[in-house]
Amino acid sequence: MIQNTILSKFAKRVLHPIKSILFFSMLTSIILMSCSSSGSSNGGGNKVVKTPTNLVVSAVAAGTNLQNPNGDGSGTINFSISATNATSYKILLGNGETKELTDGNFTYTYTASGTNSYTVYVSAYNGTQFISSSTTIVVYVTPVAIWSEEFNVDGAPDPTKWGYDLGAGGWGNNELEYYTSRPQNIAISGGTLKINTIKESYSGSNYTSARILSKGKFSFKYGKVEFRAKFPTGAGTWPAVWMLGNNIDTVGWPACGEIDILEEVGNALNVNHSSLHSPGRSGNTPDTATVSVANGNTDFHVYTMDWRADFIKFYVDNVLYYTFTNSSSMPFNQNFFLIVNSAIGGGFGGNVAPDFISSTFEVDYIRVYN
């Protein structure tokens, strides 16, 4: 109706019949084109983009079965993601890594050892339109040892793995022993490292013992440390397996950070301490926790630290007892080296029993995993 009215008005003004025919044809084509395009526009002449729907996320650990509900230990997850009208996907994998893909079928391998839970966020896109969802996955990664000391070769500790701290005073702890490298104080025999603390007069001190460290030979950033040990008996003894930051020689302590995986004092037997020292949280005010372990000085137990960018967890015999929240502002995000020693007396060891003669700290193995 509108088209006929317009055409009739223009027809009265057109005198030449051929020109009228051509004009009517052109005008009709323009009107028809305009009418036919109105159904696929959003009012501004642009094509309507449909928002994705029906987002489905599937994440299955490789090798999952009844015996291995969290996968075969490879850490590989098979993802299958789909959505109607989706042209691309963005996946936040829950470990700080992001994938942007056009195909939702892919595999990804997690590397953090042990059994870990991750919340995965998925967005399906069509242009600027998107839909999102999330799922939680649990995946097991078999730990891989990156360094180990089994203490299976009799004699002195392996010089390719260990050096010695020698001297008295305990470097600020007011300890009473003089650290030596003598076989009387430190030796491997029968499959264990034995650090012997002895009451004797030596270089001005009344006690001797030993302290070894992996500084300059091995250090690492993040991972799991596991060791099996039996602690000495006697009031005043103070054995420890601990770590210091590699940059201690340039920034000093406590700026370098200190992680005490395990300490025990003979004045409080069977109470194990795990502590972290940092600026403002050092000396007598560290971040710390304790746990009671029966017969720690007569039986071997397994002590574990799981160290990551966001937390540090401590276990005894696979039982978690302390979680420290790590962050980028802390000094616990660099390489650290290992220290094994047995002190006596000092600020933490306390008073020594008058009848103390000697005592032995035994370590069966130390293993560091990725």
mmCIF file of N, CA and C in Angstrom, residues 120-195:
data_model
loop_
_atom_site.group_PDB
_atom_site.id
_atom_site.type_symbol
_atom_site.label_atom_id
_atom_site.label_comp_id
_atom_site.label_asym_id
_atom_site.label_seq_id
_atom_site.Cartn_x
_atom_site.Cartn_y
_atom_site.Cartn_z
ATOM 1 N N VAL A 120 37.929 -25.063 38.377
ATOM 2 C CA VAL A 120 38.161 -24.644 36.996
ATOM 3 C C VAL A 120 36.975 -23.791 36.540
ATOM 4 N N TYR A 121 37.278 -22.582 36.038
ATOM 5 C CA TYR A 121 36.245 -21.675 35.534
ATOM 6 C C TYR A 121 36.300 -21.650 34.008
ATOM 7 N N VAL A 122 35.121 -21.799 33.379
ATOM 8 C CA VAL A 122 35.039 -21.880 31.919
ATOM 9 C C VAL A 122 34.043 -20.838 31.409
ATOM 10 N N SER A 123 34.434 -20.107 30.359
ATOM 11 C CA SER A 123 33.541 -19.175 29.682
ATOM 12 C C SER A 123 33.501 -19.535 28.208
ATOM 13 N N ALA A 124 32.275 -19.613 27.669
ATOM 14 C CA ALA A 124 32.078 -19.876 26.239
ATOM 15 C C ALA A 124 31.667 -18.573 25.570
ATOM 16 N N TYR A 125 32.361 -18.200 24.480
ATOM 17 C CA TYR A 125 32.157 -16.908 23.824
ATOM 18 C C TYR A 125 31.589 -17.054 22.426
ATOM 19 N N ASN A 126 30.782 -16.055 22.050
ATOM 20 C CA ASN A 126 30.393 -15.811 20.664
ATOM 21 C C ASN A 126 30.491 -14.301 20.478
ATOM 22 N N GLY A 127 31.630 -13.859 19.959
ATOM 23 C CA GLY A 127 31.889 -12.425 19.925
ATOM 24 C C GLY A 127 32.059 -11.906 21.338
ATOM 25 N N THR A 128 31.267 -10.871 21.662
ATOM 26 C CA THR A 128 31.334 -10.317 23.023
ATOM 27 C C THR A 128 30.337 -10.986 23.965
ATOM 28 N N GLN A 129 29.482 -11.834 23.432
ATOM 29 C CA GLN A 129 28.499 -12.521 24.250
ATOM 30 C C GLN A 129 29.115 -13.794 24.841
ATOM 31 N N PHE A 130 28.812 -14.098 26.106
ATOM 32 C CA PHE A 130 29.404 -15.277 26.720
ATOM 33 C C PHE A 130 28.522 -15.824 27.827
ATOM 34 N N ILE A 131 28.824 -17.056 28.177
ATOM 35 C CA ILE A 131 28.184 -17.733 29.296
ATOM 36 C C ILE A 131 29.287 -18.430 30.087
ATOM 37 N N SER A 132 29.152 -18.529 31.420
ATOM 38 C CA SER A 132 30.218 -19.087 32.249
ATOM 39 C C SER A 132 29.698 -20.175 33.174
ATOM 40 N N SER A 133 30.645 -21.030 33.583
ATOM 41 C CA SER A 133 30.341 -22.078 34.544
ATOM 42 C C SER A 133 31.639 -22.486 35.233
ATOM 43 N N SER A 134 31.555 -23.338 36.239
ATOM 44 C CA SER A 134 32.748 -23.811 36.927
ATOM 45 C C SER A 134 32.557 -25.262 37.348
ATOM 46 N N THR A 135 33.668 -25.925 37.578
ATOM 47 C CA THR A 135 33.643 -27.292 38.078
ATOM 48 C C THR A 135 34.875 -27.506 38.941
ATOM 49 N N THR A 136 34.797 -28.418 39.875
ATOM 50 C CA THR A 136 35.919 -28.745 40.744
ATOM 51 C C THR A 136 36.453 -30.125 40.381
ATOM 52 N N ILE A 137 37.776 -30.214 40.235
ATOM 53 C CA ILE A 137 38.400 -31.489 39.910
ATOM 54 C C ILE A 137 39.423 -31.838 40.984
ATOM 55 N N VAL A 138 39.608 -33.113 41.193
ATOM 56 C CA VAL A 138 40.629 -33.612 42.111
ATOM 57 C C VAL A 138 41.567 -34.486 41.299
ATOM 58 N N VAL A 139 42.870 -34.205 41.374
ATOM 59 C CA VAL A 139 43.833 -34.924 40.548
ATOM 60 C C VAL A 139 45.044 -35.322 41.383
ATOM 61 N N TYR A 140 45.527 -36.523 41.115
ATOM 62 C CA TYR A 140 46.706 -37.021 41.824
ATOM 63 C C TYR A 140 47.909 -37.019 40.892
ATOM 64 N N VAL A 141 49.025 -36.458 41.375
ATOM 65 C CA VAL A 141 50.286 -36.444 40.638
ATOM 66 C C VAL A 141 51.330 -37.188 41.466
ATOM 67 N N THR A 142 51.880 -38.221 40.900
ATOM 68 C CA THR A 142 52.901 -38.987 41.603
ATOM 69 C C THR A 142 54.118 -38.113 41.865
ATOM 70 N N PRO A 143 54.520 -37.963 43.118
ATOM 71 C CA PRO A 143 55.712 -37.143 43.406
ATOM 72 C C PRO A 143 56.955 -37.720 42.740
ATOM 73 N N VAL A 144 57.794 -36.841 42.226
ATOM 74 C CA VAL A 144 59.054 -37.240 41.600
ATOM 75 C C VAL A 144 60.190 -36.638 42.425
ATOM 76 N N ALA A 145 61.081 -37.488 42.896
ATOM 77 C CA ALA A 145 62.190 -37.010 43.720
ATOM 78 C C ALA A 145 63.180 -36.220 42.864
ATOM 79 N N ILE A 146 63.478 -34.991 43.283
ATOM 80 C CA ILE A 146 64.474 -34.177 42.578
ATOM 81 C C ILE A 146 65.813 -34.192 43.319
ATOM 82 N N TRP A 147 65.804 -34.713 44.539
ATOM 83 C CA TRP A 147 67.036 -34.819 45.339
ATOM 84 C C TRP A 147 66.737 -35.757 46.499
ATOM 85 N N SER A 148 67.686 -36.584 46.853
ATOM 86 C CA SER A 148 67.478 -37.454 48.007
ATOM 87 C C SER A 148 68.809 -37.804 48.639
ATOM 88 N N GLU A 149 68.743 -38.065 49.924
ATOM 89 C CA GLU A 149 69.894 -38.542 50.687
ATOM 90 C C GLU A 149 69.400 -39.721 51.517
ATOM 91 N N GLU A 150 69.845 -40.916 51.146
ATOM 92 C CA GLU A 150 69.360 -42.127 51.805
ATOM 93 C C GLU A 150 70.244 -42.548 52.972
ATOM 94 N N PHE A 151 71.434 -41.973 53.089
ATOM 95 C CA PHE A 151 72.365 -42.297 54.167
ATOM 96 C C PHE A 151 72.640 -43.805 54.237
ATOM 97 N N ASN A 152 72.936 -44.368 53.083
ATOM 98 C CA ASN A 152 73.176 -45.814 53.003
ATOM 99 C C ASN A 152 74.655 -46.184 52.930
ATOM 100 N N VAL A 153 75.535 -45.210 52.765
ATOM 101 C CA VAL A 153 76.963 -45.491 52.640
ATOM 102 C C VAL A 153 77.664 -45.091 53.929
ATOM 103 N N ASP A 154 78.242 -46.070 54.591
ATOM 104 C CA ASP A 154 78.895 -45.805 55.872
ATOM 105 C C ASP A 154 80.054 -44.819 55.714
ATOM 106 N N GLY A 155 80.246 -44.004 56.744
ATOM 107 C CA GLY A 155 81.333 -43.044 56.746
ATOM 108 C C GLY A 155 80.814 -41.631 56.925
ATOM 109 N N ALA A 156 81.563 -40.682 56.413
ATOM 110 C CA ALA A 156 81.161 -39.277 56.518
ATOM 111 C C ALA A 156 80.044 -38.957 55.534
ATOM 112 N N PRO A 157 79.254 -37.920 55.795
ATOM 113 C CA PRO A 157 78.229 -37.507 54.833
ATOM 114 C C PRO A 157 78.836 -37.203 53.463
ATOM 115 N N ASP A 158 78.067 -37.432 52.425
ATOM 116 C CA ASP A 158 78.505 -37.240 51.036
ATOM 117 C C ASP A 158 78.936 -35.782 50.827
ATOM 118 N N PRO A 159 80.202 -35.528 50.507
ATOM 119 C CA PRO A 159 80.675 -34.141 50.349
ATOM 120 C C PRO A 159 80.097 -33.446 49.123
ATOM 121 N N THR A 160 79.522 -34.199 48.187
ATOM 122 C CA THR A 160 78.865 -33.559 47.039
ATOM 123 C C THR A 160 77.495 -33.010 47.416
ATOM 124 N N LYS A 161 76.990 -33.424 48.571
ATOM 125 C CA LYS A 161 75.669 -32.983 49.020
ATOM 126 C C LYS A 161 75.712 -32.101 50.262
ATOM 127 N N TRP A 162 76.748 -32.260 51.075
ATOM 128 C CA TRP A 162 76.762 -31.590 52.369
ATOM 129 C C TRP A 162 78.084 -30.882 52.639
ATOM 130 N N GLY A 163 77.970 -29.736 53.281
ATOM 131 C CA GLY A 163 79.106 -29.057 53.874
ATOM 132 C C GLY A 163 78.868 -28.960 55.367
ATOM 133 N N TYR A 164 79.781 -28.316 56.102
ATOM 134 C CA TYR A 164 79.686 -28.227 57.554
ATOM 135 C C TYR A 164 79.681 -26.772 58.003
ATOM 136 N N ASP A 165 78.886 -26.492 59.040
ATOM 137 C CA ASP A 165 79.068 -25.281 59.832
ATOM 138 C C ASP A 165 79.901 -25.687 61.038
ATOM 139 N N LEU A 166 81.014 -24.999 61.256
ATOM 140 C CA LEU A 166 81.939 -25.344 62.330
ATOM 141 C C LEU A 166 82.074 -24.176 63.298
ATOM 142 N N GLY A 167 82.106 -24.459 64.585
ATOM 143 C CA GLY A 167 82.315 -23.406 65.561
ATOM 144 C C GLY A 167 81.340 -23.468 66.705
ATOM 145 N N ALA A 168 81.435 -22.462 67.580
ATOM 146 C CA ALA A 168 80.651 -22.435 68.813
ATOM 147 C C ALA A 168 79.606 -21.326 68.789
ATOM 148 N N GLY A 169 78.674 -21.400 69.739
ATOM 149 C CA GLY A 169 77.717 -20.315 69.959
ATOM 150 C C GLY A 169 76.412 -20.428 69.225
ATOM 151 N N GLY A 170 76.377 -21.213 68.161
ATOM 152 C CA GLY A 170 75.116 -21.394 67.449
ATOM 153 C C GLY A 170 74.652 -20.183 66.675
ATOM 154 N N TRP A 171 75.589 -19.263 66.323
ATOM 155 C CA TRP A 171 75.270 -18.111 65.478
ATOM 156 C C TRP A 171 74.094 -17.300 66.028
ATOM 157 N N GLY A 172 74.242 -16.900 67.280
ATOM 158 C CA GLY A 172 73.250 -16.021 67.883
ATOM 159 C C GLY A 172 72.276 -16.694 68.819
ATOM 160 N N ASN A 173 72.316 -18.029 68.914
ATOM 161 C CA ASN A 173 71.363 -18.734 69.765
ATOM 162 C C ASN A 173 71.901 -19.054 71.152
ATOM 163 N N ASN A 174 73.157 -18.654 71.414
ATOM 164 C CA ASN A 174 73.786 -18.926 72.717
ATOM 165 C C ASN A 174 73.830 -20.414 73.050
ATOM 166 N N GLU A 175 74.002 -21.227 72.015
ATOM 167 C CA GLU A 175 74.095 -22.666 72.246
ATOM 168 C C GLU A 175 75.418 -23.004 72.929
ATOM 169 N N LEU A 176 75.484 -24.185 73.529
ATOM 170 C CA LEU A 176 76.626 -24.555 74.354
ATOM 171 C C LEU A 176 77.618 -25.470 73.642
ATOM 172 N N GLU A 177 77.242 -26.014 72.478
ATOM 173 C CA GLU A 177 78.107 -26.975 71.796
ATOM 174 C C GLU A 177 79.107 -26.281 70.871
ATOM 175 N N TYR A 178 80.148 -27.040 70.534
ATOM 176 C CA TYR A 178 81.067 -26.655 69.455
ATOM 177 C C TYR A 178 80.796 -27.636 68.316
ATOM 178 N N TYR A 179 80.420 -27.091 67.135
ATOM 179 C CA TYR A 179 80.129 -27.947 65.989
ATOM 180 C C TYR A 179 81.430 -28.392 65.324
ATOM 181 N N THR A 180 81.568 -29.705 65.119
ATOM 182 C CA THR A 180 82.751 -30.252 64.478
ATOM 183 C C THR A 180 82.347 -31.102 63.280
ATOM 184 N N SER A 181 83.342 -31.569 62.543
ATOM 185 C CA SER A 181 83.113 -32.536 61.460
ATOM 186 C C SER A 181 83.735 -33.885 61.807
ATOM 187 N N ARG A 182 84.061 -34.090 63.090
ATOM 188 C CA ARG A 182 84.712 -35.321 63.517
ATOM 189 C C ARG A 182 83.749 -36.506 63.419
ATOM 190 N N PRO A 183 84.249 -37.689 63.120
ATOM 191 C CA PRO A 183 83.387 -38.878 63.092
ATOM 192 C C PRO A 183 82.764 -39.181 64.448
ATOM 193 N N GLN A 184 83.385 -38.691 65.529
ATOM 194 C CA GLN A 184 82.769 -38.888 66.845
ATOM 195 C C GLN A 184 81.426 -38.171 66.937
ATOM 196 N N ASN A 185 81.298 -37.059 66.192
ATOM 197 C CA ASN A 185 80.075 -36.255 66.250
ATOM 198 C C ASN A 185 79.106 -36.509 65.107
ATOM 199 N N ILE A 186 79.619 -36.956 63.964
ATOM 200 C CA ILE A 186 78.725 -37.182 62.828
ATOM 201 C C ILE A 186 79.274 -38.290 61.941
ATOM 202 N N ALA A 187 78.400 -39.257 61.626
ATOM 203 C CA ALA A 187 78.800 -40.378 60.768
ATOM 204 C C ALA A 187 77.551 -41.100 60.293
ATOM 205 N N ILE A 188 77.711 -41.816 59.186
ATOM 206 C CA ILE A 188 76.652 -42.668 58.661
ATOM 207 C C ILE A 188 77.030 -44.109 58.972
ATOM 208 N N SER A 189 76.083 -44.837 59.563
ATOM 209 C CA SER A 189 76.304 -46.250 59.847
ATOM 210 C C SER A 189 74.967 -46.951 59.987
ATOM 211 N N GLY A 190 74.910 -48.190 59.515
ATOM 212 C CA GLY A 190 73.682 -48.965 59.651
ATOM 213 C C GLY A 190 72.495 -48.359 58.947
ATOM 214 N N GLY A 191 72.725 -47.542 57.917
ATOM 215 C CA GLY A 191 71.623 -46.984 57.139
ATOM 216 C C GLY A 191 71.027 -45.703 57.670
ATOM 217 N N THR A 192 71.660 -45.090 58.673
ATOM 218 C CA THR A 192 71.152 -43.806 59.176
ATOM 219 C C THR A 192 72.304 -42.840 59.419
ATOM 220 N N LEU A 193 71.980 -41.556 59.315
ATOM 221 C CA LEU A 193 72.904 -40.508 59.736
ATOM 222 C C LEU A 193 72.777 -40.355 61.243
ATOM 223 N N LYS A 194 73.916 -40.323 61.935
ATOM 224 C CA LYS A 194 73.900 -40.166 63.384
ATOM 225 C C LYS A 194 74.703 -38.919 63.767
ATOM 226 N N ILE A 195 74.009 -37.978 64.407
ATOM 227 C CA ILE A 195 74.673 -36.795 64.960
ATOM 228 C C ILE A 195 74.723 -36.972 66.469
#
